[in-house]
Amino acid sequence: MSFLSATVLLFLVMDPFGNVPIFLCILREMPAESRKRIIVREMLIALAVLLFFLISGSFLLKLLKISEAALQVAGGIILFLIAIKMIFGEPQYMFQHSAKEEPLIVPLAIPCIAGPSAIATVMLLMGQNPERWPIWLLALFTAWILTSAILIFSSSLDKMLGEKGLSALQHLMGLILTAISVEMFLRGLKIFLSTPLMTTAN
């Protein structure tokens, strides 16, 4: 996987356009001057979480003895399920939160941005090619910066595109993610079929 494809993949699983309505809903009662500060803080927390799993991902996969083929197939299935939700939609505003209480970590940083899908993706990247960690790190930063910019200016984006425009963008991202997930699944299947079965005597 190239730097560009990794960046696009991480950007898609962070799903900034799908998260705009959630961020707006949770922060609607917050003062305008506090919203950007809260979003920046939550995005930094999400980045720290993703960096942790990016760094430790390869070690965890080796510890669990997960093969590359299994990782590819599992990653493809997970991303496919995420893509289906993005295309067909799911109930918005699923997180119960007091409108007057400032959110911290949950639900904006986790699971909106650094959710299971994003964590699985960074672990997948490191598990495939741990020696290319500088590329994955740069891809993560790039996707994070793009996502942060969209969410920081979510109010303006909501006014400009409206609910239907944001929904259309989310569906388009879901279609792209579907193709990526199927390709990932097929690649894992190909690796599995081309790997000779080994007997484990020990």
Coordinates of C-alpha atoms in Angstrom, one line a residue:
M1 CA 0.0 0.0 0.0
S2 CA 1.3 3.4 -1.0
F3 CA 1.4 6.6 1.1
L4 CA -1.5 8.0 -0.8
S5 CA -3.7 5.0 -0.5
A6 CA -2.9 4.7 3.2
T7 CA -3.8 8.4 3.7
V8 CA -7.1 8.0 1.9
L9 CA -7.9 4.8 3.8
L10 CA -7.3 6.5 7.2
F11 CA -9.2 9.6 6.1
L12 CA -12.2 7.4 5.2
V13 CA -12.3 5.4 8.4
M14 CA -12.0 8.6 10.5
D15 CA -15.1 9.7 8.5
P16 CA -15.0 13.4 9.1
F17 CA -18.1 14.2 7.0
G18 CA -20.1 11.5 8.8
N19 CA -18.9 12.9 12.1
V20 CA -19.8 16.5 11.4
P21 CA -23.5 16.1 12.5
I22 CA -22.4 14.3 15.6
F23 CA -19.9 17.0 16.6
L24 CA -22.4 19.7 15.9
C25 CA -25.1 18.0 17.9
I26 CA -22.8 17.4 21.0
L27 CA -21.3 20.9 20.9
R28 CA -24.4 22.9 20.0
E29 CA -24.8 24.3 23.5
M30 CA -21.1 25.2 23.9
P31 CA -20.0 28.8 23.4
A32 CA -18.7 29.5 19.9
E33 CA -15.3 30.4 21.2
S34 CA -15.0 27.0 23.1
R35 CA -16.0 24.7 20.2
K36 CA -12.8 25.0 18.3
R37 CA -10.7 24.5 21.5
I38 CA -12.7 21.4 22.4
I39 CA -12.4 20.0 18.9
V40 CA -8.6 20.6 18.8
R41 CA -8.2 18.9 22.2
E42 CA -10.3 15.9 21.3
M43 CA -8.5 15.5 18.0
L44 CA -5.1 15.6 19.8
I45 CA -6.4 12.9 22.2
A46 CA -7.6 10.8 19.2
L47 CA -4.2 11.2 17.5
A48 CA -2.4 10.0 20.7
V49 CA -4.5 6.9 20.8
L50 CA -3.9 6.1 17.1
L51 CA -0.2 6.7 17.5
F52 CA -0.1 4.3 20.4
F53 CA -1.7 1.5 18.4
L54 CA 0.4 2.4 15.3
I55 CA 3.6 2.0 17.4
S56 CA 2.5 -1.1 19.3
G57 CA 0.4 -2.7 16.5
S58 CA 3.1 -4.9 15.1
F59 CA 4.1 -6.1 18.5
L60 CA 0.5 -6.9 19.5
L61 CA -0.1 -8.9 16.2
K62 CA 3.1 -10.9 16.7
L63 CA 2.1 -11.6 20.3
L64 CA -1.3 -12.8 19.2
K65 CA 0.4 -14.8 16.3
I66 CA -2.0 -13.3 13.7
S67 CA -0.8 -14.0 10.1
E68 CA -0.8 -11.4 7.3
A69 CA -3.5 -13.3 5.4
A70 CA -5.8 -13.3 8.5
L71 CA -5.0 -9.6 9.1
Q72 CA -5.9 -8.7 5.5
V73 CA -9.2 -10.7 5.4
A74 CA -10.3 -9.4 8.9
G75 CA -9.4 -5.9 7.9
G76 CA -11.3 -6.2 4.7
I77 CA -14.4 -7.5 6.5
I78 CA -14.3 -4.7 9.1
L79 CA -13.8 -2.0 6.5
F80 CA -16.7 -3.5 4.4
L81 CA -19.0 -3.3 7.4
I82 CA -18.0 0.3 8.1
A83 CA -18.6 1.1 4.4
I84 CA -22.1 -0.4 4.5
K85 CA -23.0 1.8 7.4
M86 CA -21.6 4.8 5.6
I87 CA -23.7 4.1 2.5
F88 CA -27.0 3.0 4.0
G89 CA -26.7 5.2 7.1
E90 CA -27.2 4.6 10.7
P91 CA -29.0 6.6 13.4
Q92 CA -27.2 9.9 14.0
Y93 CA -26.6 11.3 17.4
M94 CA -26.3 7.9 19.0
F95 CA -24.3 9.1 21.9
Q96 CA -26.2 10.4 25.0
H97 CA -24.4 13.4 26.3
S98 CA -25.5 16.3 28.5
A99 CA -25.7 19.4 26.3
K100 CA -24.3 21.6 29.0
E101 CA -21.4 19.3 29.9
E102 CA -18.1 19.7 28.0
P103 CA -17.2 16.4 26.4
L104 CA -13.9 14.9 27.3
I105 CA -12.4 11.9 25.3
V106 CA -15.8 10.2 25.0
P107 CA -17.6 10.3 22.6
L108 CA -15.7 12.7 20.2
A109 CA -12.1 11.5 20.5
I110 CA -13.2 7.9 21.1
P111 CA -15.1 6.3 19.4
C112 CA -15.9 9.0 16.8
I113 CA -12.4 9.5 15.5
A114 CA -10.2 6.9 17.2
G115 CA -12.8 4.2 17.0
P116 CA -12.3 0.4 16.4
S117 CA -12.1 0.9 12.7
A118 CA -9.3 3.5 12.8
I119 CA -7.4 1.5 15.4
A120 CA -7.8 -1.7 13.4
T121 CA -6.5 0.2 10.3
V122 CA -3.3 1.5 11.8
M123 CA -2.6 -1.9 13.3
L124 CA -3.2 -3.4 9.8
L125 CA -0.8 -1.1 8.2
M126 CA 1.9 -1.8 10.7
G127 CA 1.2 -5.5 10.7
Q128 CA 1.7 -5.7 6.9
N129 CA 4.9 -3.6 6.6
P130 CA 6.4 -2.6 10.0
E131 CA 9.6 -1.4 8.3
R132 CA 7.6 1.3 6.4
W133 CA 6.5 2.9 9.7
P134 CA 7.7 6.5 8.6
I135 CA 5.2 6.3 5.7
W136 CA 2.3 5.1 7.9
L137 CA 3.2 7.8 10.4
L138 CA 3.1 10.5 7.7
A139 CA -0.1 9.1 6.3
L140 CA -1.7 9.1 9.8
F141 CA -0.7 12.8 10.3
T142 CA -1.9 13.8 6.9
A143 CA -5.3 12.1 7.3
W144 CA -5.6 13.5 10.9
I145 CA -4.8 17.1 9.7
L146 CA -7.5 16.9 6.9
T147 CA -10.0 15.4 9.3
S148 CA -9.3 18.1 12.0
A149 CA -9.6 20.9 9.5
I150 CA -13.0 19.6 8.4
L151 CA -14.3 19.2 11.9
I152 CA -12.9 22.6 13.1
F153 CA -14.9 24.3 10.4
S154 CA -17.8 22.0 10.7
S155 CA -20.3 24.8 11.4
S156 CA -19.4 26.6 8.2
L157 CA -19.4 23.3 6.3
D158 CA -22.8 22.4 7.6
K159 CA -24.2 25.8 6.5
M160 CA -22.5 25.5 3.0
L161 CA -23.4 21.9 2.2
G162 CA -26.5 21.3 4.3
E163 CA -27.6 17.9 5.7
K164 CA -28.1 16.4 2.2
G165 CA -24.7 17.6 0.9
L166 CA -22.9 16.0 3.9
S167 CA -24.9 12.8 3.5
A168 CA -24.0 12.6 -0.2
L169 CA -20.3 13.0 0.7
Q170 CA -20.5 10.4 3.3
H171 CA -22.2 8.0 0.9
L172 CA -19.5 8.7 -1.7
M173 CA -16.8 7.9 0.9
G174 CA -18.6 4.7 1.7
L175 CA -18.5 3.6 -1.9
I176 CA -14.8 4.2 -2.1
L177 CA -14.2 2.4 1.2
T178 CA -16.2 -0.6 -0.2
A179 CA -13.8 -1.0 -3.1
I180 CA -10.8 -0.7 -0.8
S181 CA -12.2 -3.3 1.6
V182 CA -13.0 -5.8 -1.1
E183 CA -9.5 -5.4 -2.6
M184 CA -8.0 -6.0 0.9
F185 CA -10.1 -9.1 1.4
L186 CA -9.1 -10.5 -2.0
R187 CA -5.5 -9.8 -1.3
G188 CA -5.6 -11.6 2.0
L189 CA -7.4 -14.6 0.3
K190 CA -4.7 -14.7 -2.4
I191 CA -1.9 -14.7 0.2
F192 CA -3.7 -17.5 2.1
L193 CA -4.2 -19.7 -1.0
S194 CA -0.6 -19.2 -2.1
T195 CA 0.9 -20.1 1.3
P196 CA 1.6 -23.8 1.7
L197 CA 0.0 -25.4 4.7
M198 CA 2.6 -25.9 7.5
T199 CA 2.3 -28.5 10.2
T200 CA 3.0 -27.3 13.6
A201 CA 4.9 -30.0 15.3
N202 CA 5.4 -27.9 18.4

